[in-house]
Tab-separated table of C-alpha atoms in Angstrom:
chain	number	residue	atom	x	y	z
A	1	UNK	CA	102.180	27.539	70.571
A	2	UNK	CA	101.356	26.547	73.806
A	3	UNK	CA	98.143	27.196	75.334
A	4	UNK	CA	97.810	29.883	77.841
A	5	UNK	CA	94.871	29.737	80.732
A	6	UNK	CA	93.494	32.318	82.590
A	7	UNK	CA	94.052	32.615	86.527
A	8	UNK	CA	91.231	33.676	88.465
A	9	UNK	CA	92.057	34.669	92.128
A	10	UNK	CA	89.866	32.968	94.556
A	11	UNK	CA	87.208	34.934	96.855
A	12	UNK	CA	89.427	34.308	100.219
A	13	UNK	CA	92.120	36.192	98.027
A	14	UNK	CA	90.034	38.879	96.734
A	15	UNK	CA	88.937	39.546	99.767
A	16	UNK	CA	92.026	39.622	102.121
A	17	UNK	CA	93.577	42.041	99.602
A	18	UNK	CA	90.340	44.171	100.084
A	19	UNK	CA	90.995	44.473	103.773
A	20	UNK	CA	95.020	45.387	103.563
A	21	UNK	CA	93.798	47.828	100.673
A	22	UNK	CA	91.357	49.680	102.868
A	23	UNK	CA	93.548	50.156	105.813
A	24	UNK	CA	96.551	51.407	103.725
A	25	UNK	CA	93.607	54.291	102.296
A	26	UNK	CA	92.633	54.971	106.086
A	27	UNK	CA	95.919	55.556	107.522
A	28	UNK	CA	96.899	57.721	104.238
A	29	UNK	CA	93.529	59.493	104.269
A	30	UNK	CA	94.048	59.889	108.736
A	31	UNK	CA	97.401	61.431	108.254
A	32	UNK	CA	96.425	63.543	105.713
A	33	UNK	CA	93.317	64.977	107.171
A	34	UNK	CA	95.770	65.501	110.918
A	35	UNK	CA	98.259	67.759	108.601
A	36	UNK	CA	95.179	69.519	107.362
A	37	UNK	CA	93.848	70.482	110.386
A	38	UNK	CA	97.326	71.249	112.882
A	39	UNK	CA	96.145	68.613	115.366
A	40	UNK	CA	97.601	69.385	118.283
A	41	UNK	CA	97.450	67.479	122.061
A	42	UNK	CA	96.009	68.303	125.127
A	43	UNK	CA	93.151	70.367	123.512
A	44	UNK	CA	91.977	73.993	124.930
A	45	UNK	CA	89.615	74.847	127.995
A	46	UNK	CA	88.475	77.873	126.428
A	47	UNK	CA	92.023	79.774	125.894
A	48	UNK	CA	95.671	78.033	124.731
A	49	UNK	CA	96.135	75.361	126.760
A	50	UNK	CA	99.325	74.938	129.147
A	51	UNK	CA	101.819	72.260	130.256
A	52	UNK	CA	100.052	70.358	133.363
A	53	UNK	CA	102.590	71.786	135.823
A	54	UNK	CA	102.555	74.950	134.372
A	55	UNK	CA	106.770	75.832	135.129
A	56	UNK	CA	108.793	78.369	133.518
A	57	UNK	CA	112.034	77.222	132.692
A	58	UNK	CA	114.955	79.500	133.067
A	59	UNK	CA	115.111	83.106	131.225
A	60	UNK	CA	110.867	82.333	130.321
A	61	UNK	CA	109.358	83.349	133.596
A	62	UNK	CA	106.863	86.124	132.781
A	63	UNK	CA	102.977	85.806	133.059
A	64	UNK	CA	101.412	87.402	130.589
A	65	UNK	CA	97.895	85.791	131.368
A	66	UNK	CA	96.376	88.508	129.026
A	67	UNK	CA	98.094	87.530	126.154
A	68	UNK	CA	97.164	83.846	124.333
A	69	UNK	CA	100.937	82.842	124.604
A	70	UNK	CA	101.417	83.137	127.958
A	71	UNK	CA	103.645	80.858	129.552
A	72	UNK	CA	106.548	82.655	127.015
A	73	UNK	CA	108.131	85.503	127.861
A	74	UNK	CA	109.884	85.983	125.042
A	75	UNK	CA	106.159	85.526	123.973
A	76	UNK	CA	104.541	88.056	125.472
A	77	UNK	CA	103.289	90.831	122.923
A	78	UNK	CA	100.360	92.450	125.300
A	79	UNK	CA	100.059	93.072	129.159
A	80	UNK	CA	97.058	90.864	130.599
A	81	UNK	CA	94.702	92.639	133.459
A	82	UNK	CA	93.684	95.027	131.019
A	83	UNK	CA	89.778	92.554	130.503
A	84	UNK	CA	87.443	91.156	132.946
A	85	UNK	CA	86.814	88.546	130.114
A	86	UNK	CA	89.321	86.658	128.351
A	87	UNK	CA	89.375	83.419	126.749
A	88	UNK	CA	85.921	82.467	128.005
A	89	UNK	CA	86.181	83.409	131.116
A	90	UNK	CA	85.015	86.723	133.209
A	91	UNK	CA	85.913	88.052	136.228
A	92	UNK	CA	82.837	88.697	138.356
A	93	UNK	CA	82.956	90.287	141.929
A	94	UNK	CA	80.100	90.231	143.957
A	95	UNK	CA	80.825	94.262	145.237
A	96	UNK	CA	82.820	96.450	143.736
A	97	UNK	CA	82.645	99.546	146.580
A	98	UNK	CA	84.866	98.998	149.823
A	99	UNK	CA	84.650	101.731	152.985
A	100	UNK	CA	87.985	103.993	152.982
A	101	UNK	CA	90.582	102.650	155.621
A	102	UNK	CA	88.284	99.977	156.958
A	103	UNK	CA	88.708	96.054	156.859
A	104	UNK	CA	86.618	94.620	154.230
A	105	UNK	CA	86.173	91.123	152.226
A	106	UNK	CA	86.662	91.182	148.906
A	107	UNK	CA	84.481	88.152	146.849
A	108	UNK	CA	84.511	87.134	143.160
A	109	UNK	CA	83.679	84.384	140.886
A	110	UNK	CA	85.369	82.703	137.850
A	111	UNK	CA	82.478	82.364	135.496
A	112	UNK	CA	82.730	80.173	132.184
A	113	UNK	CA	81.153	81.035	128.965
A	114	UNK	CA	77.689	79.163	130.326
A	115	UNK	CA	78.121	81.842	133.521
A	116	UNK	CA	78.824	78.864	135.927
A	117	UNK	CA	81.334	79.384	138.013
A	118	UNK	CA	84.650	77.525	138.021
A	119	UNK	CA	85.909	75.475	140.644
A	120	UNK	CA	89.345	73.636	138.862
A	121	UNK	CA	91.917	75.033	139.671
A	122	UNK	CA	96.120	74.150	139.297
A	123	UNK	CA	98.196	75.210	142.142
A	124	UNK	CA	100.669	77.625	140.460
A	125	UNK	CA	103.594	79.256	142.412
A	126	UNK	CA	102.319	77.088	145.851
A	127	UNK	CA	98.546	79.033	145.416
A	128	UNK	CA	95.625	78.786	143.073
A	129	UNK	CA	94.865	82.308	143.137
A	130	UNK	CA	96.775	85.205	143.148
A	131	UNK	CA	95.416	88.508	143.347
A	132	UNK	CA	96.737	92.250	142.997
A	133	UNK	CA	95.275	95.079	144.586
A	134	UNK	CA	96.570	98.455	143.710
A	135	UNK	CA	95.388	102.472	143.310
A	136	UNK	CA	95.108	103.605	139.496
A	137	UNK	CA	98.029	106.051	140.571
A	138	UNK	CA	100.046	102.964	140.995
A	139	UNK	CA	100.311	103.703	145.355
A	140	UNK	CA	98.759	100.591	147.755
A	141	UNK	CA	100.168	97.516	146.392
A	142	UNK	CA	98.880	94.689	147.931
A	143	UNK	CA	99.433	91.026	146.538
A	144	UNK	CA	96.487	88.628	147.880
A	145	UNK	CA	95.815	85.164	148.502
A	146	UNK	CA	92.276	84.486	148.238
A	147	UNK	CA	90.210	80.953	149.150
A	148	UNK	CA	87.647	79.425	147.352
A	149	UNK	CA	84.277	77.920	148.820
A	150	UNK	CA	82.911	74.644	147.340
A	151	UNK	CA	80.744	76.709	144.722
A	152	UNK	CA	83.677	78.704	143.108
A	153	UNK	CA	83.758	81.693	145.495
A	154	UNK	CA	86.930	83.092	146.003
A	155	UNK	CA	87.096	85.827	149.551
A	156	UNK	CA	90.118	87.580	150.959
A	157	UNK	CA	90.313	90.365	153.301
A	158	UNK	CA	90.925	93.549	152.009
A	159	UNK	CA	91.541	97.168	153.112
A	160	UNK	CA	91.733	100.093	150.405
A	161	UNK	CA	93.665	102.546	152.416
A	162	UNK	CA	92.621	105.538	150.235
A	163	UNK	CA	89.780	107.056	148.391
A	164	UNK	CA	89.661	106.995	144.867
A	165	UNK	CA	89.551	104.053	141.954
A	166	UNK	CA	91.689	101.035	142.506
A	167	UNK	CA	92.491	97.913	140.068
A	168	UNK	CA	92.342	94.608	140.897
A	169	UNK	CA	94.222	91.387	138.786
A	170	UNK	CA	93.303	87.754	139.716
A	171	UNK	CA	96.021	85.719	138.331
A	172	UNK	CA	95.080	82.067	138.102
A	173	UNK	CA	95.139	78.886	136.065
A	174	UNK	CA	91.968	77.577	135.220
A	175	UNK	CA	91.857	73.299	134.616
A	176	UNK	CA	89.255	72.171	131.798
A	177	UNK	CA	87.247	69.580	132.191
A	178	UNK	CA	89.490	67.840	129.728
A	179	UNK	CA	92.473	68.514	131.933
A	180	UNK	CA	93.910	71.062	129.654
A	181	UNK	CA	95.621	74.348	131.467
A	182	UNK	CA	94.400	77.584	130.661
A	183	UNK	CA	96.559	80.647	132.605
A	184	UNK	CA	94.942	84.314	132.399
A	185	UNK	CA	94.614	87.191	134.224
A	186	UNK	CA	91.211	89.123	134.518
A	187	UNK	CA	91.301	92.712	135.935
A	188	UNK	CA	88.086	94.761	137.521
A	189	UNK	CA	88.010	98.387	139.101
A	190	UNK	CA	87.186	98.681	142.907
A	191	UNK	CA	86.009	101.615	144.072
A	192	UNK	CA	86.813	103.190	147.179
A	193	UNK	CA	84.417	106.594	148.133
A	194	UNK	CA	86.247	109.929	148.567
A	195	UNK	CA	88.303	112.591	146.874
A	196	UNK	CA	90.761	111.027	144.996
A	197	UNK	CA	93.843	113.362	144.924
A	198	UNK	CA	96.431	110.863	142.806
A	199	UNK	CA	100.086	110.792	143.856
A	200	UNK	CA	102.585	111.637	140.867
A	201	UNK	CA	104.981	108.804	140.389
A	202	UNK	CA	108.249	108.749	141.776
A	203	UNK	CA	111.832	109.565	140.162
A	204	UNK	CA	113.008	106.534	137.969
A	205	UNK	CA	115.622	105.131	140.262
A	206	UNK	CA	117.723	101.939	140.388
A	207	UNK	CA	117.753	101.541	144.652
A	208	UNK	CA	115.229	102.066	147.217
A	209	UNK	CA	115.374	101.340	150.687
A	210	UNK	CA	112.524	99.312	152.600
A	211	UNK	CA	112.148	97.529	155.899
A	212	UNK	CA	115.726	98.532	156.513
A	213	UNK	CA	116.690	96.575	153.424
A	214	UNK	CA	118.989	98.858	150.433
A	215	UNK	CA	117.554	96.250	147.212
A	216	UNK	CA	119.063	97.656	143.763
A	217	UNK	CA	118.740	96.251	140.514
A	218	UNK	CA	120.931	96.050	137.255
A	219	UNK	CA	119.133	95.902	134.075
A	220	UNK	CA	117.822	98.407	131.241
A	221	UNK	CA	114.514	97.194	129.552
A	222	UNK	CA	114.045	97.480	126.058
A	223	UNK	CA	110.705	97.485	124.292
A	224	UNK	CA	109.868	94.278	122.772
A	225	UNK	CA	112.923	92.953	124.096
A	226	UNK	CA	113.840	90.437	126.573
A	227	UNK	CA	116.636	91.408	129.138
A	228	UNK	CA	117.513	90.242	132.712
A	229	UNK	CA	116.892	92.209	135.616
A	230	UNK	CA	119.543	91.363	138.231
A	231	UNK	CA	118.102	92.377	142.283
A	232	UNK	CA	120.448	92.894	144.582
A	233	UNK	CA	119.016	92.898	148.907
A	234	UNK	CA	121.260	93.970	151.862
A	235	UNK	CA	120.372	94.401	155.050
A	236	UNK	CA	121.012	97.156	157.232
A	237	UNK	CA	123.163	95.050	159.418
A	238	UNK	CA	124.678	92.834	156.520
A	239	UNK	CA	123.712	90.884	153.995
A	240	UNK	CA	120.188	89.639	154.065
A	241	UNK	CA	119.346	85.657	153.895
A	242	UNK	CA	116.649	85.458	151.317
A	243	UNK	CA	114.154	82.651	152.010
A	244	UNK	CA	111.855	81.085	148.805
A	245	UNK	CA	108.697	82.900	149.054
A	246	UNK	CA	105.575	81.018	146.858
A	247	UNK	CA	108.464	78.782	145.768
A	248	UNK	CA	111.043	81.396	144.257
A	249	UNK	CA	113.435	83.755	145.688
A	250	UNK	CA	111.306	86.883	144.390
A	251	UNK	CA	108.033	87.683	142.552
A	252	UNK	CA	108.124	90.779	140.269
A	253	UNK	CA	105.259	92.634	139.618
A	254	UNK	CA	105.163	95.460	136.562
A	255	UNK	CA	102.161	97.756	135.935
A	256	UNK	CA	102.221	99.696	132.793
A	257	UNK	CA	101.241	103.745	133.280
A	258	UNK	CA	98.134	104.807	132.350
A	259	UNK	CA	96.154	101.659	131.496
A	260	UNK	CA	97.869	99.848	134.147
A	261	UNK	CA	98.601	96.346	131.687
A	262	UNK	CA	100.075	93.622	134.091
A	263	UNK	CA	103.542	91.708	133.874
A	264	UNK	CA	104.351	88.746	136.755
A	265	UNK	CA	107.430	87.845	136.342
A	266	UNK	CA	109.171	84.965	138.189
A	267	UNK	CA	113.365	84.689	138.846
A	268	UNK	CA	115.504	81.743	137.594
A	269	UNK	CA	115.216	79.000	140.237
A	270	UNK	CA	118.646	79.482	141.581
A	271	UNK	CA	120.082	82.614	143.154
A	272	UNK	CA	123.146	84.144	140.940
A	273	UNK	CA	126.568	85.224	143.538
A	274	UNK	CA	123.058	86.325	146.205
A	275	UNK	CA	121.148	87.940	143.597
A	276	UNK	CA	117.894	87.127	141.852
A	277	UNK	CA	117.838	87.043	138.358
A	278	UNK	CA	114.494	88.329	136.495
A	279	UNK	CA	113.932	88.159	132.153
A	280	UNK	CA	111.475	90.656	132.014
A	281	UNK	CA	110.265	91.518	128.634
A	282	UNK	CA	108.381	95.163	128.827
A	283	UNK	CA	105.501	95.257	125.900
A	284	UNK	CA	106.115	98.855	124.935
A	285	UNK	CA	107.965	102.627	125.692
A	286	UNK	CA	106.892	104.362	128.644
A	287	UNK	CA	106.606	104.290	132.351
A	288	UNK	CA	106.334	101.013	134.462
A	289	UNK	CA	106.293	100.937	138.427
A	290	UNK	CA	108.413	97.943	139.648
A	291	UNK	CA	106.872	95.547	142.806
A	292	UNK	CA	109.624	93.286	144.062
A	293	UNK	CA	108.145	90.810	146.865
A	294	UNK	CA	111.007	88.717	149.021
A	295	UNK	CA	110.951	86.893	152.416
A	296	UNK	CA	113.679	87.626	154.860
A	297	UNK	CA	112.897	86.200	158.407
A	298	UNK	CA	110.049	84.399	157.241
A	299	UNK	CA	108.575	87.777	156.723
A	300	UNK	CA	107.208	89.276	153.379
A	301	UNK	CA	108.494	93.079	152.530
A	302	UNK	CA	108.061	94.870	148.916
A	303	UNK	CA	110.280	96.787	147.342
A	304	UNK	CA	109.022	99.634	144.584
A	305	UNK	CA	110.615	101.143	141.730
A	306	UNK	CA	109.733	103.477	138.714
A	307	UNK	CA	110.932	102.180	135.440
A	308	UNK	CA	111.430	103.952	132.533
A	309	UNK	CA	111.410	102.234	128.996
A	310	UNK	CA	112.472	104.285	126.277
């Protein structure tokens, strides 16, 4: 029977299969504790973070900065404005009571969650702030374009045409200091002395005239649903040449009734036989007044419309 010897590995062996061992039991252990905890890239700046050039690719244009989605429209569940905090972030003006009828400057701060203001920025839609001044009954429109100072100050000019309690949104994307995108919108009351006497809300209509432009839409929103919104502008002499205003051929603005929730909605990059083509997904039933900016002439006009969402 022939003799049988024992092998015994030497230490360089032991040793390299040691090493190969433990890296197999890191990469295992790596992948399993990634799975375990949904690692995702890009990380957060305090809300979900954003692609860096923030676009909207067609039929997914809306802005609801409220909401955590945000850069979906199909997405969007809530209206954003509604907070002056959100995400770790508050809206802070430094006065809130403006003179009826009289120029004024309007100044606010983006504070973080340490109360420092922010100062990063992205350029979304060719600005880095966007703001929306309107009445609470839904009259005075006015979309803004404030500048910052070095230490975070945004100021604009402002007139409140009216007496009584107006809104304003500042729409904006904020940039971490990890370079993640954050986009939100923060909303704060303005107050403007006097007796406010509110105007009821016009007739749901699908035309208006302004400027000496007829502008009609086709379209009928659907809660919870997303459906296009097709604008039609003529001028009173012909048809009107629309220019790209803030880098589209419209901006649609849609304030909910009664707690006045926000929608900005932005058209598919390309206009569709002259028209501009809006998805605009409404978060509920109810009333909604329309705000449809354009540039003709290298002037701005804005067209308004009461919606009606059943």
């Amino acid at each position: 029977m022939p003799e049988q010897t024992a092998v015994t590995p030497d230490r360089s062996t032991v040793r390299l299969a040691l090493v190969v061992g433990g890296l197999v039991l890191a990469v295992l252990l790596g992948f399993g504790l990634g799975r375990m905890n949904g690692t995702t890239t890009g990380g957060s700046g305090g809300a979900a973070a954003l692609t860096a050039d923030h676009t909207h690719p067609p039929g997914t244009g809306a802005h609801d900065h409220g909401s955590v989605a945000g850069a979906d429209q199909g997405a969007a569940a809530e209206p954003g404005g509604l907070s002056v905090s959100s995400g770790g972030y508050t809206l802070v003006p430094l006065a809130t009571e403006f003179p009826v009828g009289r120029p004024g400057q309007l100044r606010f701060q983006v504070r973080d969650v340490q109360r420092r203001p922010v100062t990063r920025f992205a350029v979304v839609h060719d600005k880095p702030m966007h703001l929306i001044v309107v009445r609470r009954d839904l009259t005075g429109y006015q979309h803004l374009h404030p500048t910052m100072s070095p230490d975070g100050t945004w100021a604009v000019p402002m007139t409140l045409a009216q007496p009584g309690a107006w809104r304003a949104y500042a729409d904006f994307t904020v940039v971490a200091d990890n370079g993640a995108q954050s986009a939100l919108t923060l909303g704060v009351d303005l107050v403007a002395p006097g007796r406010y006497e509110p105007r009821p809300l016009p007739a749901a209509a699908t035309s208006t005239t302004v400027d000496g432009f007829t502008v009609g839409y086709q379209g009928s929103p659907q809660a919870g649903v997303t459906v296009p919104l097709t604008f039609r502008i003529d001028g009173a002499a012909g048809g009107a040449v629309l220019q790209r205003y803030l880098g589209a051929y419209g901006h649609l603005v849609a304030l909910r009734e009664g707690d006045l929730g926000y929608l900005h909605v932005h058209p598919e990059p390309e206009l569709a036989d002259g028209q501009v083509k809006f998805w605009l997904t409404t978060p509920g039933s109810g009333r909604y007044r329309l705000y449809l900016d354009f540039q003709v002439a290298n002037e701005v006009h804005t067209a308004e419309f009461t919606l009606t969402v059943p």
